[in-house]
């Protein structure tokens, strides 16, 4: 599906159908729309087959509403089977959102279906007066393609995506990108480097863990952004085994790792003048005779000893070592992304990711950036009382909190134990456990993976320049 811009008046553009985004029911077609009970509210849709028009409503004409409306409308176009579509964009600020909505609306994951649906839509023509239209559209297509790329990998099953195959995907991607390289380290490396927390989580699986390190280093780089992603290609819970119902969907636990891969891909394609490192802690949390156990004490890369009381709190163990590794790169900004806790979903609901760290300025900037690109996020505050909840009687720190309350924050404060003094204000932790994966549609998202945080971090990187 090609997305093109045209400075022609919408009336003079030839296409099989037209999408009309409206926040009120205008005089035109009013009677038809009334009959269909269409009031122009958010997420409402009306198809007028005799006029080849599709109306979609928005509460207000904001970029975020336009993105969702466009996605809903193009999905309808796809179902009907039109080959070409035209749509007017009155506000040039909404152009990027419109293109993203188009790409998100047609996204479908049918890798495991025996019959694949073929997309009939060949082109979408956006009527706009904007002089920057081609550039804006090109950028929006790169970003939304990266989000859809992340969805494809996260939706893929653990049988296909394990630490090794994820590493192969990363290597292949790096080869196709400018100024980008990829190093993959195996289980022996983890042992030799003292990354015992990470290794303990992954060692019981037949698919041994991998540390994947992608680097995008353009000559004109001004800043260094280091990203760390939780890449649990499966989380069974380990010996603290998850109940069957909670285990279903745990292929999602690689979402943070896949996000950092998608982000570096988009940044390299956009040729942003910023050095980016994406570090993926890829492992499978499985059960075997050599599983790590509740009661074990693990020594992380920086020498910190960790009492394990629950092997299902494994993401923070992988991240602890990856964050130590990441800080050797001397980042200007360090961000980890993880489907870390169910508690974050309880705290914020399933559509919002949690933002944690020690710098109010950085947290605030992240929340604002996310909101601007249509992702929901909220800051969760650390405090000294919860900090005591992860004290251990036998080791330096414990991998779970004393009570179940504030679980997203105690997990964030656990990670904070591995952040060096000089990096405290440079670090952000994003808990994307809620929005990374949903078993029902919402906004512009289909069922399954969403590519949560990818758009926000790309936008954040642009702001760093
Ligand atoms: N991967 C899960 C977190 C998760 C839960 C992500 C639901 C997405 C949806 C994580 O490894 C985990 O199991 N965390 C435990 C921590 C607990 C044992 C302290 C949790 O949230 O229950
Ligand atoms: Zn777990
Ligand atoms: Zn997990």
Coordinates of C-alpha atoms and ligand atoms in Angstrom, one line a residue:
X1 CA 0.0 0.0 0.0
X2 CA 1.5 3.3 -1.1
X3 CA 0.9 6.5 0.8
X4 CA 1.1 9.5 -1.5
X5 CA 0.5 13.2 -1.0
X6 CA -1.2 15.5 -3.4
X7 CA -1.7 19.3 -3.4
X8 CA -4.9 18.9 -5.5
X9 CA -8.2 19.7 -4.0
X10 CA -9.8 16.5 -2.7
X11 CA -12.7 16.9 -5.2
X12 CA -10.3 16.6 -8.1
X13 CA -8.5 13.5 -6.9
X14 CA -9.6 10.2 -8.4
X15 CA -10.0 7.3 -6.0
X16 CA -12.4 4.4 -5.4
X17 CA -13.5 5.9 -2.1
X18 CA -13.0 8.7 0.4
X19 CA -12.4 8.7 4.1
X20 CA -13.8 11.7 5.9
X21 CA -12.8 12.5 9.5
X22 CA -15.2 14.7 11.3
X23 CA -15.9 16.0 14.8
X24 CA -19.5 17.0 13.8
X25 CA -22.0 15.9 11.3
X26 CA -21.9 18.6 8.6
X27 CA -24.8 19.5 6.4
X28 CA -23.4 17.3 3.7
X29 CA -24.6 13.7 3.9
X30 CA -26.4 14.6 7.2
X31 CA -29.5 12.6 6.4
X32 CA -27.6 9.4 5.5
X33 CA -25.5 9.7 8.6
X34 CA -28.5 10.3 10.9
X35 CA -30.0 7.1 9.5
X36 CA -26.9 5.3 10.5
X37 CA -27.0 6.9 14.0
X38 CA -23.6 8.5 13.3
X39 CA -22.9 11.5 15.5
X40 CA -19.2 12.0 14.8
X41 CA -18.0 10.9 18.2
X42 CA -14.7 9.2 18.8
X43 CA -14.3 5.8 17.1
X44 CA -17.7 6.0 15.4
X45 CA -17.8 4.9 11.8
X46 CA -20.3 5.1 9.0
X47 CA -20.0 3.6 5.5
X48 CA -22.1 5.1 2.7
X49 CA -21.8 2.6 -0.1
X50 CA -23.8 4.5 -2.7
X51 CA -21.4 7.5 -2.3
X52 CA -18.2 5.5 -1.7
X53 CA -17.6 7.4 1.5
X54 CA -16.5 6.3 4.9
X55 CA -17.0 8.7 7.8
X56 CA -15.1 8.4 11.1
X57 CA -15.7 10.5 14.2
X58 CA -13.2 12.2 16.5
X59 CA -14.0 14.0 19.8
X60 CA -11.6 16.7 18.8
X61 CA -9.3 17.2 15.8
X62 CA -6.1 16.3 17.6
X63 CA -3.2 14.3 16.1
X64 CA -4.0 11.4 18.6
X65 CA -7.6 11.3 17.6
X66 CA -6.8 11.5 13.9
X67 CA -4.4 8.6 14.2
X68 CA -7.0 6.4 15.7
X69 CA -9.8 7.5 13.3
X70 CA -7.6 6.9 10.3
X71 CA -6.7 3.4 11.5
X72 CA -10.4 2.5 12.0
X73 CA -11.4 3.9 8.6
X74 CA -8.6 2.1 6.6
X75 CA -9.4 -1.1 8.4
X76 CA -13.0 -0.7 7.0
X77 CA -11.6 0.1 3.5
X78 CA -9.6 -3.1 3.7
X79 CA -12.6 -5.2 4.6
X80 CA -14.7 -3.7 1.8
X81 CA -12.0 -4.3 -0.8
X82 CA -11.5 -0.8 -2.4
X83 CA -8.2 -0.5 -4.3
X84 CA -7.6 3.3 -3.9
X85 CA -8.6 5.8 -1.2
X86 CA -8.4 9.6 -0.8
X87 CA -8.4 11.5 2.4
X88 CA -8.1 15.2 3.2
X89 CA -5.6 16.5 5.8
X90 CA -6.5 20.1 6.7
X91 CA -4.0 20.5 9.5
X92 CA -0.4 19.7 8.5
X93 CA 0.4 18.9 12.1
X94 CA -1.8 15.8 11.7
X95 CA -0.1 14.5 8.5
X96 CA 2.3 12.1 10.3
X97 CA -0.4 10.8 12.6
X98 CA -2.6 10.1 9.6
X99 CA 0.1 8.1 7.9
X100 CA 0.8 6.2 11.1
X101 CA -2.9 5.5 11.4
X102 CA -3.0 4.1 7.9
X103 CA -0.1 1.7 8.6
X104 CA -1.4 0.6 12.0
X105 CA -5.0 0.1 10.6
X106 CA -3.9 -2.3 7.9
X107 CA -1.6 -4.3 10.2
X108 CA -2.5 -7.9 10.4
X109 CA -0.6 -10.9 11.9
X110 CA -1.4 -14.0 9.9
X111 CA 2.0 -15.8 10.0
X112 CA 0.3 -18.9 11.5
X113 CA -2.9 -18.9 9.4
X114 CA -3.1 -21.3 6.5
X115 CA -5.0 -18.8 4.4
X116 CA -3.5 -15.3 4.2
X117 CA -5.7 -12.3 3.3
X118 CA -4.2 -10.3 0.5
X119 CA -4.4 -6.5 0.9
X120 CA -6.4 -5.0 -2.0
X121 CA -5.6 -1.4 -1.2
X122 CA -2.9 -0.2 -3.6
X123 CA -2.7 3.5 -2.8
X124 CA -3.9 6.1 -0.4
X125 CA -3.7 9.7 -1.6
X126 CA -3.6 12.4 1.1
X127 CA -4.8 15.8 -0.1
X128 CA -2.6 18.4 1.7
X129 CA -1.2 21.9 1.1
X130 CA 1.8 21.2 3.3
X131 CA 5.2 21.8 1.6
X132 CA 6.9 19.3 3.9
X133 CA 4.4 16.5 3.1
X134 CA 6.7 14.1 1.4
X135 CA 9.3 14.2 4.2
X136 CA 6.7 14.0 7.0
X137 CA 5.1 11.0 5.3
X138 CA 8.4 9.3 4.7
X139 CA 9.4 9.6 8.3
X140 CA 6.0 8.4 9.5
X141 CA 6.2 5.3 7.3
X142 CA 9.7 4.5 8.8
X143 CA 8.5 4.9 12.3
X144 CA 5.2 3.0 11.9
X145 CA 7.0 0.2 10.0
X146 CA 9.4 -0.2 12.9
X147 CA 6.4 -0.5 15.3
X148 CA 4.8 -3.1 13.0
X149 CA 8.1 -4.9 12.7
X150 CA 8.2 -5.1 16.5
X151 CA 4.6 -6.5 16.6
X152 CA 5.6 -9.2 14.1
X153 CA 8.4 -10.5 16.2
X154 CA 6.6 -10.3 19.6
X155 CA 3.6 -12.0 18.1
X156 CA 5.8 -14.9 16.8
X157 CA 5.8 -18.0 19.0
X158 CA 8.5 -19.2 21.4
X159 CA 9.1 -22.1 19.1
X160 CA 10.3 -19.6 16.4
X161 CA 11.8 -16.9 18.6
X162 CA 14.3 -18.0 21.1
X163 CA 17.5 -16.2 22.2
X164 CA 19.5 -17.6 19.3
X165 CA 17.0 -16.8 16.6
X166 CA 16.4 -13.4 18.0
X167 CA 20.1 -12.8 17.8
X168 CA 20.1 -14.0 14.2
X169 CA 17.3 -11.5 13.4
X170 CA 19.3 -8.7 15.0
X171 CA 22.4 -9.6 13.0
X172 CA 20.4 -9.7 9.8
X173 CA 18.8 -6.3 10.5
X174 CA 22.1 -4.7 11.4
X175 CA 23.6 -5.8 8.0
X176 CA 20.9 -3.9 6.2
X177 CA 21.3 -0.6 8.1
X178 CA 23.8 2.2 7.6
X179 CA 26.5 2.6 10.4
X180 CA 25.1 -0.3 12.3
X181 CA 26.8 -3.4 13.8
X182 CA 25.7 -6.2 15.9
X183 CA 27.6 -8.3 18.4
X184 CA 26.2 -11.5 19.9
X185 CA 27.6 -13.0 23.2
X186 CA 26.8 -16.5 24.3
X187 CA 26.4 -18.2 27.7
X188 CA 30.1 -18.7 28.1
X189 CA 30.6 -15.0 27.8
X190 CA 28.0 -14.3 30.5
X191 CA 29.8 -16.7 32.9
X192 CA 33.3 -15.3 32.1
X193 CA 32.0 -11.7 32.6
X194 CA 30.4 -12.5 35.9
X195 CA 26.9 -11.9 34.6
X196 CA 25.6 -14.6 36.8
X197 CA 22.1 -13.2 37.5
X198 CA 21.4 -13.1 33.7
X199 CA 23.0 -16.5 33.2
X200 CA 21.1 -18.1 36.1
X201 CA 17.7 -17.1 34.5
X202 CA 18.6 -18.5 31.1
X203 CA 20.7 -21.6 31.9
X204 CA 17.9 -24.2 32.4
X205 CA 16.6 -23.8 28.8
X206 CA 17.8 -25.9 25.9
X207 CA 17.9 -22.5 24.2
X208 CA 20.8 -20.9 26.0
X209 CA 20.8 -17.1 26.7
X210 CA 22.4 -14.5 24.4
X211 CA 23.4 -10.9 25.0
X212 CA 22.7 -9.0 21.8
X213 CA 24.4 -5.6 21.4
X214 CA 23.5 -3.5 18.4
X215 CA 25.4 -0.2 17.7
X216 CA 24.4 2.6 15.4
X217 CA 27.3 5.0 15.2
X218 CA 27.0 7.8 12.6
X219 CA 30.0 10.1 12.1
X220 CA 28.1 13.2 13.0
X221 CA 26.8 11.8 16.4
X222 CA 26.5 14.4 19.1
X223 CA 25.0 12.3 22.0
X224 CA 24.9 8.7 23.1
X225 CA 21.7 6.9 23.9
X226 CA 22.0 3.5 25.5
X227 CA 18.9 1.3 25.5
X228 CA 18.5 -2.0 27.4
X229 CA 15.6 -4.4 26.6
X230 CA 14.2 -7.3 28.6
X231 CA 14.2 -10.1 26.0
X232 CA 12.6 -13.1 27.7
X233 CA 11.6 -15.1 24.7
X234 CA 9.5 -17.1 27.1
X235 CA 8.7 -16.7 30.8
X236 CA 7.3 -19.8 32.4
X237 CA 8.1 -18.4 35.8
X238 CA 10.9 -21.0 36.4
X239 CA 10.6 -23.1 39.5
X240 CA 8.2 -20.5 40.9
X241 CA 6.1 -21.7 38.0
X242 CA 3.3 -19.5 36.7
X243 CA -0.3 -20.9 36.9
X244 CA -1.3 -22.2 33.4
X245 CA -3.6 -19.2 32.7
X246 CA -0.9 -16.6 33.5
X247 CA 1.6 -18.5 31.3
X248 CA -0.5 -18.0 28.2
X249 CA 0.8 -14.8 26.4
X250 CA 4.2 -15.0 28.0
X251 CA 5.8 -14.9 24.6
X252 CA 5.1 -11.1 25.1
X253 CA 8.0 -11.0 27.6
X254 CA 10.5 -10.2 24.9
X255 CA 8.7 -7.0 24.1
X256 CA 11.3 -4.7 25.6
X257 CA 14.1 -6.4 23.8
X258 CA 12.3 -6.3 20.5
X259 CA 11.4 -2.7 21.1
X260 CA 15.1 -1.7 21.4
X261 CA 15.8 -3.5 18.2
X262 CA 12.9 -1.8 16.3
X263 CA 14.0 1.6 17.8
X264 CA 17.6 1.4 16.5
X265 CA 16.3 0.2 13.1
X266 CA 14.1 3.3 12.8
X267 CA 16.8 5.7 14.1
X268 CA 19.3 4.3 11.6
X269 CA 16.8 4.6 8.8
X270 CA 16.1 8.2 9.8
X271 CA 19.9 8.8 9.9
X272 CA 19.6 10.7 13.2
X273 CA 22.9 12.2 14.3
X274 CA 23.0 10.3 17.6
X275 CA 24.9 7.2 18.7
X276 CA 22.5 4.5 19.8
X277 CA 23.2 1.2 21.5
X278 CA 20.5 -1.4 21.9
X279 CA 21.3 -4.2 24.4
X280 CA 19.0 -7.1 24.5
X281 CA 19.1 -9.6 27.4
X282 CA 17.7 -12.6 25.6
X283 CA 16.8 -15.7 27.7
X284 CA 14.2 -18.3 28.3
X285 CA 13.0 -18.7 31.9
X286 CA 12.4 -22.5 32.0
X287 CA 12.4 -25.5 34.4
X288 CA 15.1 -28.2 34.5
X289 CA 17.4 -29.9 36.9
X290 CA 19.8 -27.0 36.7
X291 CA 17.2 -24.3 37.2
X292 CA 18.1 -21.5 39.6
X293 CA 16.1 -21.7 42.8
X294 CA 14.3 -19.6 45.3
X295 CA 16.9 -19.5 48.1
X296 CA 19.8 -19.1 45.7
X297 CA 22.1 -16.1 46.1
X298 CA 23.4 -14.8 42.7
X299 CA 26.4 -12.5 42.2
X300 CA 25.8 -9.8 39.5
X301 CA 28.4 -8.3 37.2
X302 CA 29.1 -5.4 39.6
X303 CA 29.5 -7.8 42.6
X304 CA 26.1 -7.1 44.2
X305 CA 24.7 -10.3 45.8
X306 CA 21.0 -11.0 45.1
X307 CA 18.8 -13.3 47.2
X308 CA 16.3 -15.1 45.0
X309 CA 12.9 -15.6 46.6
X310 CA 10.9 -16.0 43.4
X311 CA 12.3 -17.2 40.1
X312 CA 9.4 -15.5 38.3
X313 CA 10.9 -12.1 39.2
X314 CA 13.5 -12.9 36.5
X315 CA 13.4 -9.8 34.3
X316 CA 15.1 -7.7 36.9
X317 CA 17.9 -10.2 37.2
X318 CA 18.6 -10.1 33.5
X319 CA 18.4 -6.4 33.4
X320 CA 20.7 -5.9 36.5
X321 CA 23.6 -7.5 34.6
X322 CA 22.6 -5.8 31.3
X323 CA 22.5 -2.4 33.0
X324 CA 26.0 -2.9 34.5
X325 CA 27.2 -3.8 30.9
X326 CA 25.4 -0.8 29.5
X327 CA 27.0 1.7 31.9
X328 CA 30.5 0.7 30.7
X329 CA 29.5 2.5 27.4
X330 CA 29.2 5.9 29.3
X331 CA 25.8 6.9 28.1
X332 CA 24.3 10.4 28.1
X333 CA 20.9 8.8 28.6
X334 CA 20.3 5.2 29.6
X335 CA 16.8 3.7 29.2
X336 CA 15.6 0.2 30.0
X337 CA 12.4 -1.1 28.6
X338 CA 10.7 -4.2 30.1
X339 CA 7.5 -6.1 30.6
X340 CA 8.6 -6.2 34.2
X341 CA 5.6 -6.5 36.5
X342 CA 2.0 -7.4 36.6
X343 CA 1.9 -4.8 39.5
X344 CA 2.4 -2.1 36.9
X345 CA -0.7 -3.2 35.1
X346 CA -2.6 -3.1 38.4
X347 CA -1.3 0.3 39.2
X348 CA -1.9 2.1 35.8
X349 CA -4.3 -0.1 33.8
X350 CA -3.4 -2.1 30.7
X351 CA -2.9 0.8 28.3
X352 CA -0.4 2.9 30.2
X353 CA 3.3 2.2 30.7
X354 CA 5.1 3.2 33.9
X355 CA 8.1 5.6 33.9
X356 CA 10.5 5.4 36.7
X357 CA 13.9 6.9 37.7
X358 CA 15.7 9.4 39.8
X359 CA 15.4 12.5 37.6
X360 CA 12.1 14.3 37.6
X361 CA 13.2 16.3 34.5
X362 CA 13.9 13.1 32.5
X363 CA 10.7 11.4 33.7
X364 CA 8.6 14.4 32.9
X365 CA 10.2 14.7 29.4
X366 CA 9.5 11.0 28.7
X367 CA 5.8 11.3 29.8
X368 CA 5.2 14.4 27.6
X369 CA 7.0 12.8 24.6
X370 CA 4.9 9.7 24.9
X371 CA 1.7 11.6 25.1
X372 CA 2.7 13.7 22.0
X373 CA 3.0 10.5 19.9
X374 CA -0.2 8.9 21.2
X375 CA 1.2 6.6 23.8
X376 CA -0.1 6.6 27.4
X377 CA 2.4 6.7 30.2
X378 CA 2.7 7.8 33.8
X379 CA 5.4 8.5 36.3
X380 CA 5.6 6.2 39.3
X381 CA 7.5 7.6 42.3
X382 CA 10.3 5.9 44.2
X383 CA 10.4 6.3 48.0
X384 CA 12.7 5.3 50.8
X385 CA 10.0 3.3 52.6
X386 CA 9.5 1.0 49.7
X387 CA 13.2 0.8 49.2
X388 CA 13.5 -1.1 52.4
X389 CA 11.1 -3.8 51.1
X390 CA 13.8 -5.2 48.9
X391 CA 16.4 -5.5 51.7
X392 CA 17.6 -9.0 52.3
X393 CA 18.7 -10.7 55.5
X394 CA 21.3 -12.9 53.7
X395 CA 22.4 -10.9 50.6
X396 CA 22.7 -7.2 49.5
X397 CA 19.3 -7.1 47.9
X398 CA 16.3 -9.4 47.4
X399 CA 14.6 -10.0 44.0
X400 CA 11.1 -9.5 45.4
X401 CA 9.5 -7.0 47.7
X402 CA 8.2 -7.8 51.2
X403 CA 4.6 -7.1 50.4
X404 CA 2.7 -7.3 47.1
X405 CA 1.9 -3.5 47.2
X406 CA 3.9 -1.2 45.1
X407 CA 5.4 -4.1 43.1
X408 CA 6.2 -2.0 40.0
X409 CA 8.1 0.5 42.1
X410 CA 10.0 -2.1 44.2
X411 CA 11.1 -3.7 40.9
X412 CA 12.2 -0.3 39.6
X413 CA 14.1 0.4 42.9
X414 CA 15.8 -3.0 42.5
X415 CA 17.1 -1.9 39.1
X416 CA 18.2 1.4 40.7
X417 CA 20.6 -0.7 42.9
X418 CA 22.6 -1.4 39.8
X419 CA 22.8 2.2 38.5
X420 CA 26.1 3.9 39.4
X421 CA 26.0 7.2 41.2
X422 CA 27.2 9.2 38.2
X423 CA 24.4 7.7 36.1
X424 CA 21.5 8.1 38.5
X425 CA 20.1 11.2 36.8
X426 CA 20.7 9.8 33.3
X427 CA 18.6 6.6 33.7
X428 CA 14.9 5.8 33.0
X429 CA 13.1 2.6 33.6
X430 CA 10.0 1.9 31.5
X431 CA 7.6 -0.9 32.6
X432 CA 5.5 -1.7 29.5
X433 CA 3.9 -4.9 31.0
X434 CA 0.4 -3.4 30.4
X435 CA 0.4 -1.9 26.9
X436 CA 2.9 -4.3 25.2
X437 CA 0.3 -6.9 24.5
X438 CA -3.5 -7.1 24.7
X439 CA -6.0 -9.8 23.9
X440 CA -8.5 -7.3 22.7
X441 CA -8.4 -4.4 20.2
X442 CA -7.9 -0.9 21.5
X443 CA -7.4 2.4 19.7
X444 CA -5.3 1.7 16.6
X445 CA -4.1 -1.6 18.0
X446 CA -5.1 -5.0 16.8
X447 CA -5.2 -8.0 19.2
X448 CA -1.7 -9.1 20.3
X449 CA 1.6 -7.1 20.4
X450 CA 1.5 -3.4 20.0
X451 CA 5.1 -2.2 19.8
X452 CA 4.6 -0.2 22.9
X453 CA 7.3 2.5 23.6
X454 CA 8.9 2.3 20.2
X455 CA 7.3 5.5 18.9
X456 CA 8.0 7.3 22.2
X457 CA 11.7 6.5 22.4
X458 CA 12.3 7.4 18.7
X459 CA 10.7 10.8 19.4
X460 CA 12.7 11.1 22.6
X461 CA 15.9 10.4 20.7
X462 CA 15.0 13.1 18.2
X463 CA 14.6 15.6 21.1
X464 CA 18.1 14.7 22.4
X465 CA 19.8 16.1 19.4
Ligands
LIG1 N1 6.9 -11.1 32.8 C1 6.4 -11.0 34.1 C2 5.6 -9.7 34.2 C3 4.3 -9.6 33.4 C4 3.1 -10.0 33.9 C5 4.3 -9.0 32.1 C6 1.9 -9.8 33.2 C7 3.1 -8.9 31.4 C8 2.0 -9.3 31.9 C9 7.4 -10.9 35.2 O1 8.6 -11.6 34.9 C10 6.8 -11.5 36.4 O2 6.4 -12.6 36.4 N2 6.7 -10.7 37.4 C11 6.1 -11.1 38.7 C12 6.9 -10.5 39.8 C13 6.6 -11.1 41.1 C14 7.0 -12.5 41.2 C15 7.3 -10.2 42.2 C16 4.7 -10.6 38.7 O3 4.4 -9.5 38.2 O4 3.8 -11.3 39.2
LIG2 ZN1 8.4 -13.7 35.5
LIG3 ZN1 9.1 -11.9 32.9

